[in-house]
Tab-separated table of C-alpha atoms and ligand atoms in Angstrom:
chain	number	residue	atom	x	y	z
C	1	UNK	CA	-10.926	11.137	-17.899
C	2	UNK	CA	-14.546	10.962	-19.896
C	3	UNK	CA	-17.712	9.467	-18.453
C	4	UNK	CA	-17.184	7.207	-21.428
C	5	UNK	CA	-13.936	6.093	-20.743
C	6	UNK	CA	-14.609	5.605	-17.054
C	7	UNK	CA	-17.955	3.404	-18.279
C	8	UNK	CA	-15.707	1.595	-20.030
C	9	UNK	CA	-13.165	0.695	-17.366
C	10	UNK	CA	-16.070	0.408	-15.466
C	11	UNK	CA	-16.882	-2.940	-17.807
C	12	UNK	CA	-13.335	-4.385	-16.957
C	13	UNK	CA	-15.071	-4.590	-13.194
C	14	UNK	CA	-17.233	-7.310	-12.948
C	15	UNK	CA	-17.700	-6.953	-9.711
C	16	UNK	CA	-19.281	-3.583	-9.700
C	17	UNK	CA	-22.253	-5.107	-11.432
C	18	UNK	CA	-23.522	-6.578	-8.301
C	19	UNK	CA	-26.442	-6.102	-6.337
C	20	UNK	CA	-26.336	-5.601	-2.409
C	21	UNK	CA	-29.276	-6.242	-0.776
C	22	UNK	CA	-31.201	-5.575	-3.999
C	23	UNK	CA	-29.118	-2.303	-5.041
C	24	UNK	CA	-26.223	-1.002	-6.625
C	25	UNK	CA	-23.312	-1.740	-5.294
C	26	UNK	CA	-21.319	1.350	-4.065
C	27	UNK	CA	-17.753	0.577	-3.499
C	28	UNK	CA	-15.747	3.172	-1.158
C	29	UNK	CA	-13.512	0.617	-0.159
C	30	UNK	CA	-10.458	0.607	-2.204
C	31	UNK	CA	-8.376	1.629	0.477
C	32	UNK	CA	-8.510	-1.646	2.149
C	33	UNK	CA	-8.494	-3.450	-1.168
C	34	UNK	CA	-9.631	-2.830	-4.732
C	35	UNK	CA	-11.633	-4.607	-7.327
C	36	UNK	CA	-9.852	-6.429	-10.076
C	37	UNK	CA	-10.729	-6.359	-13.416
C	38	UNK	CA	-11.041	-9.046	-16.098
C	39	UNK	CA	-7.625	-9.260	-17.277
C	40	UNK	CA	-5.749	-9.817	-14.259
C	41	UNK	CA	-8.581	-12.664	-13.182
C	42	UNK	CA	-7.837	-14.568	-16.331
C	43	UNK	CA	-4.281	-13.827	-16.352
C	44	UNK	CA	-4.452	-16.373	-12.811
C	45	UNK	CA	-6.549	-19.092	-14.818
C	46	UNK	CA	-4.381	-18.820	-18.022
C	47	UNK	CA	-1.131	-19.563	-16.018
C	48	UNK	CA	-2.824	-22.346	-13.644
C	49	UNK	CA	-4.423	-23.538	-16.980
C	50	UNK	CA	-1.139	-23.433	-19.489
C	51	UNK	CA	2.295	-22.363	-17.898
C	52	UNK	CA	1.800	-23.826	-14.453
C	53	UNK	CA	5.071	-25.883	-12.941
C	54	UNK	CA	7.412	-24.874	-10.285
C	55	UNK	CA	10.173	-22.170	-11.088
C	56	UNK	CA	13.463	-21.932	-11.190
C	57	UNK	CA	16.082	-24.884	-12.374
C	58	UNK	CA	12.996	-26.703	-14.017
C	59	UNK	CA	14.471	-28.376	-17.471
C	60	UNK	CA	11.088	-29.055	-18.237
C	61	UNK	CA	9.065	-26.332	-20.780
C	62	UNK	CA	6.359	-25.884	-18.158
C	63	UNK	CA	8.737	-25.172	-15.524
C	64	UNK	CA	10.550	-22.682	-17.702
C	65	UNK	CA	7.697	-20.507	-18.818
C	66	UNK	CA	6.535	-20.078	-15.680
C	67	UNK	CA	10.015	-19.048	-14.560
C	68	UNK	CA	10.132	-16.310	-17.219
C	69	UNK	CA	6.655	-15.602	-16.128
C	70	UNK	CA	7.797	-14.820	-12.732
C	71	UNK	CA	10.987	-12.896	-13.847
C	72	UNK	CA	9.296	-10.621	-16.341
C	73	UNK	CA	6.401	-9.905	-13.518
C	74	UNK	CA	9.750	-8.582	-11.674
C	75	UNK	CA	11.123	-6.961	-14.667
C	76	UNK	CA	7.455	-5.348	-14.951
C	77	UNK	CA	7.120	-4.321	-11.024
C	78	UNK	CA	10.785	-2.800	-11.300
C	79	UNK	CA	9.999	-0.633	-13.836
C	80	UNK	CA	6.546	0.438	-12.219
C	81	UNK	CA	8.052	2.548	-9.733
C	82	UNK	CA	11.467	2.985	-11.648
C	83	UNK	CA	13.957	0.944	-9.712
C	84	UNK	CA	17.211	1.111	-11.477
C	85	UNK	CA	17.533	-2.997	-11.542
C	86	UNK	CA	15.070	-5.482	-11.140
C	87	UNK	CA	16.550	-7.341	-8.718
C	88	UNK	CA	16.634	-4.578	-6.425
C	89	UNK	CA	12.223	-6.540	-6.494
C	90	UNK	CA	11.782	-8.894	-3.659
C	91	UNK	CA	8.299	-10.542	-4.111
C	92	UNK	CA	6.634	-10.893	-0.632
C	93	UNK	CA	3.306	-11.642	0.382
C	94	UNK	CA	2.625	-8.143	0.800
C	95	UNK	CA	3.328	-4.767	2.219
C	96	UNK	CA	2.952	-6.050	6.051
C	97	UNK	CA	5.763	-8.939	4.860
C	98	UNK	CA	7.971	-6.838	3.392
C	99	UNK	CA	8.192	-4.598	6.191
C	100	UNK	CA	8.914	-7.216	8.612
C	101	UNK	CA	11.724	-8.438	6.443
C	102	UNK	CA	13.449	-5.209	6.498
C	103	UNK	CA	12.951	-4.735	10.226
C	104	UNK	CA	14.230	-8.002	10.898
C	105	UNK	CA	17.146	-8.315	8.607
C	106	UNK	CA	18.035	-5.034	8.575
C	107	UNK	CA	17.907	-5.046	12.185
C	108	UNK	CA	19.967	-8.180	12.671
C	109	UNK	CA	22.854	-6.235	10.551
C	110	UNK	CA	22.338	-2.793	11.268
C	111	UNK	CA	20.791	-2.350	15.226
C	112	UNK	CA	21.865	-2.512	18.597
C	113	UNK	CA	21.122	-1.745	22.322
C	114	UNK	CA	19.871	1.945	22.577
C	115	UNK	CA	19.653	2.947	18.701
C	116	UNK	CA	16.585	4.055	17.689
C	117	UNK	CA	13.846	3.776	14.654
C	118	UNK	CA	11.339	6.572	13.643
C	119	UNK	CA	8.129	6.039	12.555
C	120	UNK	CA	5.093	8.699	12.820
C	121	UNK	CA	1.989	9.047	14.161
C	122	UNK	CA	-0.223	8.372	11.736
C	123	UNK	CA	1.356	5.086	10.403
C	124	UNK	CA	-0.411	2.012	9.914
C	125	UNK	CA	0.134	-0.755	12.274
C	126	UNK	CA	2.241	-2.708	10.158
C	127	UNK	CA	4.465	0.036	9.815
C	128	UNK	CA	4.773	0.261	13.968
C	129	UNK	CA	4.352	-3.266	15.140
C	130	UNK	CA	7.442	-5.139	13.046
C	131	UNK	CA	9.017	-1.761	14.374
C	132	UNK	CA	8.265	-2.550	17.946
C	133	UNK	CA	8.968	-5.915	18.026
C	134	UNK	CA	12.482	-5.481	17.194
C	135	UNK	CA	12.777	-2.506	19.357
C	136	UNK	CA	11.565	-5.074	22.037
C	137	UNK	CA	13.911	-7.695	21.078
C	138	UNK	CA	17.114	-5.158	20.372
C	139	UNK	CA	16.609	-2.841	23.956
C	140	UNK	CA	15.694	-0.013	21.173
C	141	UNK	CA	13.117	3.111	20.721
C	142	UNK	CA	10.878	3.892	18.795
C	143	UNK	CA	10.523	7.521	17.958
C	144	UNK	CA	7.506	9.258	16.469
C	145	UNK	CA	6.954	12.162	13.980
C	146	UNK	CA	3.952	14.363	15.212
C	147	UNK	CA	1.092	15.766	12.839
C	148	UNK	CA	-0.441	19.047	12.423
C	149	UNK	CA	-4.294	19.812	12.987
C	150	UNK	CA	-3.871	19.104	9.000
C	151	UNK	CA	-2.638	15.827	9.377
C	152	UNK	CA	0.319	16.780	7.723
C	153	UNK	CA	4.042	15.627	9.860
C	154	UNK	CA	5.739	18.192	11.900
C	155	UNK	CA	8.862	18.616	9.757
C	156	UNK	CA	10.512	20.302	12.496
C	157	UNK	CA	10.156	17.502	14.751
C	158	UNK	CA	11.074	15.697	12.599
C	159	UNK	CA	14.806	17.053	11.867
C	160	UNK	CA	14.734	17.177	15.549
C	161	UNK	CA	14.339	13.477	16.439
C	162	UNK	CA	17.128	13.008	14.406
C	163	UNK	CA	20.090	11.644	15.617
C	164	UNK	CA	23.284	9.781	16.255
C	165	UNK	CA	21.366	6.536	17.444
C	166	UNK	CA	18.697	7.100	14.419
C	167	UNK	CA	19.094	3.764	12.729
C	168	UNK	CA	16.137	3.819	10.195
C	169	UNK	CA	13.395	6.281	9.276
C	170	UNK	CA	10.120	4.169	8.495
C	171	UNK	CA	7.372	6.472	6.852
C	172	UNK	CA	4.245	6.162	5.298
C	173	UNK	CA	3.859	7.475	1.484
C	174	UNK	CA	0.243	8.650	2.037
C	175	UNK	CA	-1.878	7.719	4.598
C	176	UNK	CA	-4.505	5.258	5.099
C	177	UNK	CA	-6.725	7.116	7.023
C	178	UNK	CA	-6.106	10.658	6.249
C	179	UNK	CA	-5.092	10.967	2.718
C	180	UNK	CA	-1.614	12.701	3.524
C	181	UNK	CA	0.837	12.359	0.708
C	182	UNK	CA	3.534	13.197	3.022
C	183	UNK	CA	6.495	14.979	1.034
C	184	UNK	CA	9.064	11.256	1.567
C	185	UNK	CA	11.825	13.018	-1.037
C	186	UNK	CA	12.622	15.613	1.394
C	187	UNK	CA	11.900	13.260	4.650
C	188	UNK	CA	14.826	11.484	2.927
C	189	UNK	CA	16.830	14.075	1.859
C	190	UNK	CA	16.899	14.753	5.507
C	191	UNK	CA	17.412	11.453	6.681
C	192	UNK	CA	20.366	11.163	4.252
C	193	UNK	CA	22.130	14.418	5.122
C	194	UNK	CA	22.993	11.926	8.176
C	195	UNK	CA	23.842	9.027	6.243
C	196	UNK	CA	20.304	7.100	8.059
C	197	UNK	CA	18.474	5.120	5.347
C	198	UNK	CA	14.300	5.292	4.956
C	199	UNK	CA	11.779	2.894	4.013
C	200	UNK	CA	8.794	4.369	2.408
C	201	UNK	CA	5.615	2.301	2.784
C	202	UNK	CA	3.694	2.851	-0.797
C	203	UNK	CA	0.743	0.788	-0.283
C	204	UNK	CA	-1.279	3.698	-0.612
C	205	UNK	CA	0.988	5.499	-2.802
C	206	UNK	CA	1.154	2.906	-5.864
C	207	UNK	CA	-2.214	3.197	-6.970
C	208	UNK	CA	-2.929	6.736	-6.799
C	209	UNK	CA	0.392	8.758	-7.941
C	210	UNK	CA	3.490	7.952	-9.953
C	211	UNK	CA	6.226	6.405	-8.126
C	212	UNK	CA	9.759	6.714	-8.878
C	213	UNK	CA	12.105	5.440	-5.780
C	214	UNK	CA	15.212	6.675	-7.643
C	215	UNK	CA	14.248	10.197	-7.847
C	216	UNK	CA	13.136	10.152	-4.320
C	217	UNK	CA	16.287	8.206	-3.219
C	218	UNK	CA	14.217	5.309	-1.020
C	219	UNK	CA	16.609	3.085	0.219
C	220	UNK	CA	13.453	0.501	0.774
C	221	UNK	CA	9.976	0.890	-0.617
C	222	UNK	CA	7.048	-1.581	0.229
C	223	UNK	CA	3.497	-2.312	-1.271
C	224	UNK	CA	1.332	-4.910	-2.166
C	225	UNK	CA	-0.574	-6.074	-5.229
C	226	UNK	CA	-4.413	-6.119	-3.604
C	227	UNK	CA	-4.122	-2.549	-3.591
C	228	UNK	CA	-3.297	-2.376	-6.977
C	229	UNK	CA	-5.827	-4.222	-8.615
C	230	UNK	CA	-3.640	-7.488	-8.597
C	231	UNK	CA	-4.373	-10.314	-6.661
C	232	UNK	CA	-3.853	-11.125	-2.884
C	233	UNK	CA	-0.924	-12.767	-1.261
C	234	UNK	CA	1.767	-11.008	-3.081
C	235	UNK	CA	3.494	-7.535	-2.911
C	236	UNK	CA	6.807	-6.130	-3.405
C	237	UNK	CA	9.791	-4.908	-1.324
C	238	UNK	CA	11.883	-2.778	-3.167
C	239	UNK	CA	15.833	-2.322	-1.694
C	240	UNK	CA	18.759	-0.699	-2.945
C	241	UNK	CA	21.438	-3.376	-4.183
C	242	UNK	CA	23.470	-2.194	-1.810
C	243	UNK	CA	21.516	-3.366	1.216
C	244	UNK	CA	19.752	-5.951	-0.098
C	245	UNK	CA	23.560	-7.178	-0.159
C	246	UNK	CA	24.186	-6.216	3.224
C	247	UNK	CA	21.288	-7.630	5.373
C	248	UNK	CA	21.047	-11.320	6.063
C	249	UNK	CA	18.166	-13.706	4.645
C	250	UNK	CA	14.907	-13.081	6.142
C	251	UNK	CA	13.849	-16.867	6.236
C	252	UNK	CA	15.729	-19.760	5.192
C	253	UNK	CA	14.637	-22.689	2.893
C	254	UNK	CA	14.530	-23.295	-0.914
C	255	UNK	CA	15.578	-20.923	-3.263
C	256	UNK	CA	17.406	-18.906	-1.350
C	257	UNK	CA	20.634	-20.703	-1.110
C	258	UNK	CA	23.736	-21.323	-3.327
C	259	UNK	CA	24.932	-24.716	-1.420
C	260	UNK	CA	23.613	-26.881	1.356
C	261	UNK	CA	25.938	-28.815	3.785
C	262	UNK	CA	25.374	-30.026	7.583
C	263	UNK	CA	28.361	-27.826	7.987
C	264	UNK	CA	27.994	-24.844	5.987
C	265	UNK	CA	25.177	-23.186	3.634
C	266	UNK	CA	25.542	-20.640	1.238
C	267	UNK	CA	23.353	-17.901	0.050
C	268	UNK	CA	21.534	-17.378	-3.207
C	269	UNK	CA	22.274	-13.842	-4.346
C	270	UNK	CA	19.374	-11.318	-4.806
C	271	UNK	CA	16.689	-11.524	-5.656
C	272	UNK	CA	16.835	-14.602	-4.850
C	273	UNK	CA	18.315	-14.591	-1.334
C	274	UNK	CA	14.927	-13.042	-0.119
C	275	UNK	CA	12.306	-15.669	-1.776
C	276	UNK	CA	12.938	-18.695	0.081
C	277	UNK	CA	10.792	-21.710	-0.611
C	278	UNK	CA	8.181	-21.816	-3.666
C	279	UNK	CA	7.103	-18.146	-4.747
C	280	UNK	CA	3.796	-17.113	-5.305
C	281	UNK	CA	4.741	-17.115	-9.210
C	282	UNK	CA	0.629	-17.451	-10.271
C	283	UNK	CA	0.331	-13.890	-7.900
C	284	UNK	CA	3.521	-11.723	-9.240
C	285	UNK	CA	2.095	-12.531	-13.073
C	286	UNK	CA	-1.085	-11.539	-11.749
C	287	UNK	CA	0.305	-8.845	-10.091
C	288	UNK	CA	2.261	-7.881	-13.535
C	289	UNK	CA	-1.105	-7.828	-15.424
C	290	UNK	CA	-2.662	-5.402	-13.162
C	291	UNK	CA	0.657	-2.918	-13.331
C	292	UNK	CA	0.410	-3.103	-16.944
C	293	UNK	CA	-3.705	-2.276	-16.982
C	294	UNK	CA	-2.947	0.591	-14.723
C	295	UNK	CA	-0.335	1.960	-16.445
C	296	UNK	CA	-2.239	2.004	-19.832
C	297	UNK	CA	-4.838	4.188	-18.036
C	298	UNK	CA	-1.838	6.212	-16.970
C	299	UNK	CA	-1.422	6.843	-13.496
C	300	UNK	CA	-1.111	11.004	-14.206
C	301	UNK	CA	-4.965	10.281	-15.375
C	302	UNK	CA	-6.070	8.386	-12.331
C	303	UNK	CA	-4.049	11.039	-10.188
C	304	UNK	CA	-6.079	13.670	-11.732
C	305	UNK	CA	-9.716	11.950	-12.086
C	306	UNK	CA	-9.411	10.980	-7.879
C	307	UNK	CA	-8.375	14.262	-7.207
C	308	UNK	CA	-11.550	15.247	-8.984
C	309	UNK	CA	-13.793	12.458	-7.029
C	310	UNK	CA	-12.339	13.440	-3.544
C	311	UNK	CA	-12.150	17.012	-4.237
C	312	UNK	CA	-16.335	16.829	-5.205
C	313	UNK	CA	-16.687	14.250	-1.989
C	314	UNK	CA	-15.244	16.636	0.459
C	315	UNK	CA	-17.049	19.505	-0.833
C	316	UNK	CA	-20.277	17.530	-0.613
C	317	UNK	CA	-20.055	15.961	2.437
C	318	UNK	CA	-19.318	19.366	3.750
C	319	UNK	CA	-23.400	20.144	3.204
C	320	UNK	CA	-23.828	17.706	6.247
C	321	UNK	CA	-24.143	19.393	9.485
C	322	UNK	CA	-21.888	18.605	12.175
C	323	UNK	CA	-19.317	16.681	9.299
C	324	UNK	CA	-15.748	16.647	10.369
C	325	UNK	CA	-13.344	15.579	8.146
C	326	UNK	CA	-9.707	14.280	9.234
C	327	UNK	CA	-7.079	15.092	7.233
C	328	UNK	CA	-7.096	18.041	5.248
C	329	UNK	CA	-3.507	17.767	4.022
C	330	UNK	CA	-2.526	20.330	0.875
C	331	UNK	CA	-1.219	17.524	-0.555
C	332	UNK	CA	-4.157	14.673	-0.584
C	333	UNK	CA	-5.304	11.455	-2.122
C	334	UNK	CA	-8.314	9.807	-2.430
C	335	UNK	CA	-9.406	8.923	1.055
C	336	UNK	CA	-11.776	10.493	3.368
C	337	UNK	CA	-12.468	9.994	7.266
C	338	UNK	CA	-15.104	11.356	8.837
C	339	UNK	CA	-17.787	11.612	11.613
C	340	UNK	CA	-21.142	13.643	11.826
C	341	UNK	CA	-21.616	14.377	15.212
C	342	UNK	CA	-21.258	12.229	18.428
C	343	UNK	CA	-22.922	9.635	15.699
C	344	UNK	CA	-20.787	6.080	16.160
C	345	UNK	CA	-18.601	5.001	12.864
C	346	UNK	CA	-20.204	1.890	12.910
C	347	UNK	CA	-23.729	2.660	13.132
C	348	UNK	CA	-23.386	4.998	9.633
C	349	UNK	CA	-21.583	1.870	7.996
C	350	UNK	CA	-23.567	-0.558	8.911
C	351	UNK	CA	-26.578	1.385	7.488
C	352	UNK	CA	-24.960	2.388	4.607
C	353	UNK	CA	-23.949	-1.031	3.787
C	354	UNK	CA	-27.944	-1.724	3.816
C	355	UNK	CA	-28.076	0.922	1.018
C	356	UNK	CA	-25.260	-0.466	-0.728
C	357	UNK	CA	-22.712	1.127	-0.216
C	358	UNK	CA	-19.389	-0.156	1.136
C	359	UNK	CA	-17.347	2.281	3.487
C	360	UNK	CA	-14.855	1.190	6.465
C	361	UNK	CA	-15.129	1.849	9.723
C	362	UNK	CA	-12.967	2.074	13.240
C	363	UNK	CA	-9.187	2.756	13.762
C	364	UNK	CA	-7.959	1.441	9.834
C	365	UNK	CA	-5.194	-0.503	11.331
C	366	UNK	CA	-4.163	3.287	13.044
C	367	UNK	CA	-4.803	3.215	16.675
C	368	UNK	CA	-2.467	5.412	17.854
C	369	UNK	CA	-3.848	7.890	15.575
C	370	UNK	CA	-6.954	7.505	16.278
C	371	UNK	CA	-6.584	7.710	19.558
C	372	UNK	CA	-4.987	10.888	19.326
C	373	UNK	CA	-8.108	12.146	18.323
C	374	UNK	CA	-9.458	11.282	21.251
C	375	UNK	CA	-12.274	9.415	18.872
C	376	UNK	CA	-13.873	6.050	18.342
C	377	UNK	CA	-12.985	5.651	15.211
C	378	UNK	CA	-13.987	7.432	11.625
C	379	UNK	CA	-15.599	6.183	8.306
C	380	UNK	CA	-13.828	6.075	5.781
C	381	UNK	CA	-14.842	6.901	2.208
C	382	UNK	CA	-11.607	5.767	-0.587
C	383	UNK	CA	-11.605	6.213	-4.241
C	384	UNK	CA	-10.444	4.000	-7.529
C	385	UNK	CA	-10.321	5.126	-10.856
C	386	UNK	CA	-13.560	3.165	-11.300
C	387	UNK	CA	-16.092	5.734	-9.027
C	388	UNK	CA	-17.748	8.109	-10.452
C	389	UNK	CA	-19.418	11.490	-9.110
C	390	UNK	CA	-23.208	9.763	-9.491
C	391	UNK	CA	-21.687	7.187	-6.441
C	392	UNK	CA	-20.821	10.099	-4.621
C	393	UNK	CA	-24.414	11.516	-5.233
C	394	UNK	CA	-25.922	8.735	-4.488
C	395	UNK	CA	-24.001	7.924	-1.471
C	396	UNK	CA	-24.021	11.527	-0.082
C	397	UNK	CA	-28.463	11.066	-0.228
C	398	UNK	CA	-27.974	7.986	1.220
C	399	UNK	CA	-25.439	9.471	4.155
C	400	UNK	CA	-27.995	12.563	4.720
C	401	UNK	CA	-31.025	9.457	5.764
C	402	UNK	CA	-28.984	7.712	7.705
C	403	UNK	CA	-27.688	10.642	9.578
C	404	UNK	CA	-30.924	11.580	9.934
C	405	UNK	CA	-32.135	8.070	11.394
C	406	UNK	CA	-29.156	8.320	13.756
C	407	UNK	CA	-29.676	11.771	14.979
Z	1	PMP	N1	0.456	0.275	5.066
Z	1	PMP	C1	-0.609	0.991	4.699
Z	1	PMP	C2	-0.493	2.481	4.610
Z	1	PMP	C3	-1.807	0.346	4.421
Z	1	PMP	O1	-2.876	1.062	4.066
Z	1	PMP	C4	-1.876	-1.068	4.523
Z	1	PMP	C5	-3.159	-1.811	4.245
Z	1	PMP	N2	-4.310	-1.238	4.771
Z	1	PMP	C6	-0.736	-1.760	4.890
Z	1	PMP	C7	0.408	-1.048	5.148
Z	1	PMP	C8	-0.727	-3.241	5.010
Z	1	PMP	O2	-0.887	-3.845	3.771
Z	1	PMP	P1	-1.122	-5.410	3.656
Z	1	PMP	O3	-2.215	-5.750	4.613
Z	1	PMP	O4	-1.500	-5.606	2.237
Z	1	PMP	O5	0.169	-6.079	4.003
């Protein structure tokens, strides 16, 4: 992409306008959540301002256009990451939901006393703890997939947890904290070859690289909207028909039912089975709008220009003395941990946000990764579409004086 073009989708962020503590704000924080641009803020006042009523079974013309609203922002999310029918989209509050969802229901249908679920090491914690908890309630175990010095998962280990009591594989797309785009089509292929299904958790995937779950077989895919440039409180779990017919509700309520008696109820088929009580309809339109504004940047073009931004970032950062980077994965997106030194994480962001500049520090929702470092924590630098190459001069200065303060 042009410096012109990225000025101008710089202009759809009015949040990068503002000042921090008198300067230019410097945001390296997309990882945790991005910025949203124009369209998908007035997309939420538009619908609260004309279409907003309750969905579904509303006679009323309120109540029906914000139905369709709802079921197009499905129709849209669907064919996002290529699912071959849209109601194979579950809108959830977010990645974190969906996840538990699947490790509940699926685990009410599908698990039992001594099977087991693998997850990896470097997996965020809401990819482990839903995990755990129904390993807990189930007598189960959880298995984990080792990394390289790379960051990159031990395939052999891999194939070798694999067994007769595997249950579920339960794998990051790419990594929070160390940029991995692990290779899921052939962690599935795998998984498959033994008839054991695999969620892929995409929230880092989504809004860095193109997405198809078809071609890569998922049987369940997760992400959420904040990550996306859409709003909060929404996200998407993406399940093959096929299970989505075969695990129970998740929560009961509205919406998700066919009939209601003392005696028996009855279940609403999917989607709707998995939405129970009043969606967050104003959030999957929202949610929509952003899908559509990434996809007319193309996400081959954002692939590309972050590849670009990390690829300078790393080699800069790289000028600092005593800089170790985590995660140096072949195949990498746009996030980078690091230390300098014995220097504390939080000390460098905490200085850096006085120049500006937004990075995160400590474990990212990764402990047991972290931990396997044997380290405190890193900072973490993350790219959007919206950085440019002066940030990463600007923050690289800034990163050299506090270093310098701290040493
Ligand atoms: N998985 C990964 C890889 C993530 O980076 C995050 C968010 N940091 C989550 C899951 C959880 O997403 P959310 O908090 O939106 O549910």
């Amino acid at each position: 992409m042009t410096k012109q073009e990225i000025l101008h989708i710089r202009a759809d962020f009015p949040i990068l306008e503002e000042k921090i503590y008198n300067k230019d704000l410097i945001y390296f924080d997309n990882a945790a959540t991005t910025q949203k641009p124009r369209c998908v803020v007035e997309k939420i006042e538009q619908a609260y301002y004309h279409i907003n009523a309750n969905i579904h079974r509303g006679v009323h013309y309120l109540s029906q256009k914000a139905t369709e609203a709802h079921e197009e922002a499905r129709t849209t999310v669907a064919g996002f990451i290529h699912a071959a029918k849209r109601e194979e989209i579950i809108f959830t509050r977010g990645t974190t939901e969906a996840i538990n969802l699947v490790a509940t229901s699926f685990g009410e249908a599908f698990c039992k006393e001594g099977d087991e679920i693998i997850v990896s090491l470097m997996e965020h914690h809401s990819n482990i703890v839903p995990w755990q908890m129904l390993c807990e309630r189930k007598g189960m175990k959880l298995q984990v997939i080792p990394i390289n010095e790379r960051g990159e998962l031990d395939m052999e280990a891999y194939r070798s947890l694999l067994n007769d009591k595997t249950r579920l594989v339960s794998i990051a797309h790419v990594s929070n904290v160390l940029g991995t785009i692990n290779p899921v089509k052939e962690i599935i292929r795998i998984a498959h070859e033994k008839d054991i299904p695999v969620l892929v958790d995409g929230a880092q995937a989504v809004p860095h690289i193109p997405v198809n779950v078809v071609e890569m077989d998922a049987d369940f895919y997760v992400f959420s909207a904040h990550k996306i440039y859409g709003p909060t409180g929404v996200g998407a779990l993406y399940g093959k028909e096929k299970w989505l017919n075969a695990i129970p509700p998740y929560q009961g309520g509205g919406e998700m039912i066919a009939t209601v008696t003392f005696e028996k109820t009855t279940y609403n088929v999917i989607p709707f089975k998995f939405e129970a009580g009043t969606p967050d309809y104003i959030g999957s339109t929202a949610f929509a709008e952003a899908m559509r504004y990434v996809q007319n940047i193309g996400l081959e073009n954002i692939a590309a220009y972050e590849h670009e931004l990390t690829n300078y970032a790393t080699t800069r950062l790289m000028e600092i003395e005593g800089m170790r980077i985590f995660g140096t994965a072949a195949e990498k997106s746009a996030v980078i941990s690091f230390l300098v030194g014995n220097i504390h994480p939080y000390d460098v962001g905490m200085l850096l946000d006085k120049l500006g500049i937004a990075v995160r520090t400590g474990h990212h929702c990764a402990q047991p990764l972290i931990d396997s470092f044997g380290i405190p924590g890193t900072v973490r630098a993350s790219f959007a579409f919206y950085n440019t190459k002066e940030e990463i001069d600007v923050f690289i200065e800034a990163l050299k004086r506090v270093v310098g303060m701290l040493s």
